[in-house]
CSV table of C-alpha atoms in Angstrom, one decimal:
chain,number,residue,atom,x,y,z
A,26,UNK,CA,1.4,-8.9,-34.5
A,27,UNK,CA,-1.1,-6.8,-33.3
A,28,UNK,CA,-3.5,-4.6,-35.4
A,29,UNK,CA,-1.0,-1.9,-37.0
A,30,UNK,CA,1.8,-4.0,-37.4
A,31,UNK,CA,3.5,-3.1,-33.9
A,32,UNK,CA,4.0,-6.6,-32.2
A,33,UNK,CA,5.5,-4.4,-28.9
A,34,UNK,CA,2.4,-2.4,-28.1
A,35,UNK,CA,0.9,-5.5,-25.7
A,36,UNK,CA,3.8,-5.7,-24.1
A,37,UNK,CA,4.5,-2.1,-23.1
A,38,UNK,CA,0.9,-2.3,-21.4
A,39,UNK,CA,1.4,-5.2,-19.3
A,40,UNK,CA,3.3,-3.1,-16.9
A,41,UNK,CA,2.0,0.6,-16.5
A,42,UNK,CA,1.9,1.4,-12.8
A,43,UNK,CA,2.8,4.4,-10.7
A,44,UNK,CA,6.6,5.0,-10.5
A,45,UNK,CA,9.4,7.4,-9.4
A,46,UNK,CA,10.5,10.2,-11.5
A,47,UNK,CA,13.8,11.2,-10.9
A,48,UNK,CA,12.6,14.5,-9.0
A,49,UNK,CA,10.3,12.4,-6.6
A,50,UNK,CA,12.8,9.8,-6.2
A,51,UNK,CA,14.5,12.2,-4.1
A,52,UNK,CA,11.7,13.2,-1.8
A,53,UNK,CA,10.2,9.5,-1.4
A,54,UNK,CA,13.3,8.3,-0.5
A,55,UNK,CA,13.5,10.9,2.3
A,56,UNK,CA,10.3,10.2,3.3
A,57,UNK,CA,11.0,6.6,3.7
A,58,UNK,CA,14.2,6.9,5.4
A,59,UNK,CA,11.9,9.1,7.9
A,60,UNK,CA,9.1,6.7,8.1
A,61,UNK,CA,11.7,3.6,8.9
A,62,UNK,CA,11.8,4.5,12.6
A,63,UNK,CA,8.0,4.5,12.8
A,64,UNK,CA,7.8,1.5,10.8
A,65,UNK,CA,10.0,-0.4,13.3
A,66,UNK,CA,8.0,0.8,15.9
A,67,UNK,CA,4.8,-0.3,14.5
A,68,UNK,CA,6.2,-3.7,13.9
A,69,UNK,CA,7.4,-3.9,17.7
A,70,UNK,CA,4.0,-2.4,19.0
A,71,UNK,CA,1.8,-5.2,17.5
A,72,UNK,CA,-1.2,-3.1,17.5
A,73,UNK,CA,-1.6,-4.1,13.7
A,74,UNK,CA,-1.6,-7.9,13.4
A,75,UNK,CA,0.5,-9.1,10.7
A,76,UNK,CA,-2.9,-10.2,8.9
A,77,UNK,CA,-4.1,-6.5,9.2
A,78,UNK,CA,-0.5,-5.2,8.0
A,79,UNK,CA,-0.7,-7.2,4.9
A,80,UNK,CA,-4.4,-6.2,4.1
A,81,UNK,CA,-3.1,-2.3,4.2
A,82,UNK,CA,-0.2,-3.5,2.0
A,83,UNK,CA,-2.5,-5.1,-0.5
A,84,UNK,CA,-4.7,-2.0,-0.6
A,85,UNK,CA,-1.9,0.1,-1.2
A,86,UNK,CA,-0.7,-2.2,-4.0
A,87,UNK,CA,-3.7,-2.7,-5.5
A,88,UNK,CA,-4.0,1.4,-6.5
A,89,UNK,CA,-0.4,1.7,-7.3
A,90,UNK,CA,-0.6,-1.7,-9.7
A,91,UNK,CA,3.0,-3.1,-8.5
A,92,UNK,CA,3.4,-6.5,-9.9
A,93,UNK,CA,6.2,-7.6,-8.1
A,94,UNK,CA,4.6,-5.9,-4.4
A,95,UNK,CA,1.2,-8.3,-5.5
A,96,UNK,CA,3.0,-11.3,-5.8
A,97,UNK,CA,5.4,-10.7,-2.7
A,98,UNK,CA,2.7,-9.3,-0.4
A,99,UNK,CA,0.1,-12.0,-1.5
A,100,UNK,CA,2.6,-14.8,-0.4
A,101,UNK,CA,3.1,-13.2,2.9
A,102,UNK,CA,-0.8,-12.6,3.4
A,103,UNK,CA,-1.2,-16.2,2.8
A,104,UNK,CA,1.4,-17.1,5.0
A,105,UNK,CA,-0.1,-15.2,7.8
A,106,UNK,CA,-3.5,-16.9,7.4
A,107,UNK,CA,-5.2,-14.3,5.2
A,108,UNK,CA,-7.8,-16.1,2.8
A,109,UNK,CA,-6.9,-16.3,-0.7
A,110,UNK,CA,-10.6,-14.7,-1.3
A,111,UNK,CA,-10.0,-11.8,1.0
A,112,UNK,CA,-6.5,-11.1,-1.2
A,113,UNK,CA,-8.8,-11.1,-4.2
A,114,UNK,CA,-11.3,-9.0,-3.1
A,115,UNK,CA,-8.4,-6.7,-1.9
A,116,UNK,CA,-6.7,-6.6,-5.2
A,117,UNK,CA,-9.7,-6.2,-7.0
A,118,UNK,CA,-10.5,-3.0,-4.7
A,119,UNK,CA,-13.2,-4.5,-3.3
A,120,UNK,CA,-12.7,-3.7,0.2
A,121,UNK,CA,-16.5,-3.9,1.4
A,122,UNK,CA,-16.1,-7.6,0.5
A,123,UNK,CA,-12.7,-8.2,1.6
A,124,UNK,CA,-12.9,-7.0,5.5
A,125,UNK,CA,-15.0,-6.4,8.4
A,126,UNK,CA,-16.1,-3.0,10.0
A,127,UNK,CA,-13.2,-2.8,12.3
A,128,UNK,CA,-10.6,-3.2,9.1
A,129,UNK,CA,-12.3,-1.4,6.6
A,130,UNK,CA,-11.7,2.2,7.5
A,131,UNK,CA,-7.7,1.8,7.6
A,132,UNK,CA,-8.0,0.1,3.9
A,133,UNK,CA,-10.3,2.7,2.5
A,134,UNK,CA,-7.8,5.2,3.8
A,135,UNK,CA,-5.1,3.1,2.4
A,136,UNK,CA,-6.5,3.7,-1.0
A,137,UNK,CA,-7.0,7.2,-0.6
A,138,UNK,CA,-3.5,7.8,0.4
A,139,UNK,CA,-2.4,5.7,-2.6
A,140,UNK,CA,-5.0,7.4,-4.7
A,141,UNK,CA,-4.1,11.1,-3.8
A,142,UNK,CA,-0.1,10.4,-3.9
A,143,UNK,CA,0.5,10.4,-0.4
A,144,UNK,CA,-2.0,13.8,-0.1
A,145,UNK,CA,-5.4,12.0,1.6
A,146,UNK,CA,-6.3,15.4,3.4
A,147,UNK,CA,-6.3,16.3,6.8
A,148,UNK,CA,-10.1,15.2,7.4
A,149,UNK,CA,-9.2,11.9,6.4
A,150,UNK,CA,-6.0,11.6,8.6
A,151,UNK,CA,-8.5,12.8,11.8
A,152,UNK,CA,-11.2,10.3,10.7
A,153,UNK,CA,-8.1,7.6,10.7
A,154,UNK,CA,-7.0,8.6,14.1
A,155,UNK,CA,-10.5,8.8,15.5
A,156,UNK,CA,-11.3,5.3,14.4
A,157,UNK,CA,-8.2,4.0,15.8
A,158,UNK,CA,-6.4,6.3,18.4
A,159,UNK,CA,-3.4,7.8,17.8
A,160,UNK,CA,-0.9,5.1,18.2
A,161,UNK,CA,-2.5,2.6,15.6
A,162,UNK,CA,-3.3,5.1,13.4
A,163,UNK,CA,0.5,6.1,13.3
A,164,UNK,CA,1.1,2.5,13.0
A,165,UNK,CA,-1.1,2.1,10.0
A,166,UNK,CA,0.3,4.8,8.2
A,167,UNK,CA,3.7,3.6,8.8
A,168,UNK,CA,3.0,0.6,6.9
A,169,UNK,CA,1.3,2.6,3.9
A,170,UNK,CA,4.2,4.9,3.8
A,171,UNK,CA,6.7,2.0,3.5
A,172,UNK,CA,4.3,0.1,0.9
A,173,UNK,CA,3.6,3.3,-1.0
A,174,UNK,CA,7.6,3.7,-1.5
A,175,UNK,CA,8.4,-0.1,-2.2
A,176,UNK,CA,5.2,0.3,-5.1
A,177,UNK,CA,6.8,3.3,-6.7
A,178,UNK,CA,10.3,2.0,-6.3
């Protein structure tokens, strides 16, 4: 029992994360369906390595705090060769320690995307495109949009 006699209080706070409401589920599902072809193209194009994609997924998941996605993408990241220390740094939102300058802008953008509930701002999108080019930036966005939907679902 916790102070105050409520033994359920710690259990309720163990799993606090962003999630869809009935209202946002419809919009989120529509966005996911619209994003799905871009995600397939991104995976086929191979402009974003599997390791980089998993780092992006983990950066979004760290913000949204989905324990299921954290476990799943941690395992996938390990399977594709991402070091456990890198995974831990990303999950602690320490992007500077986790990755080099070539991946940092994408992971920082991914965090901002999640923190702003899919509204990172035009300037942030422009910076992403300037950093990676339009095709790779579109691929990065496809991965971010997919994991954001999964996290909230």
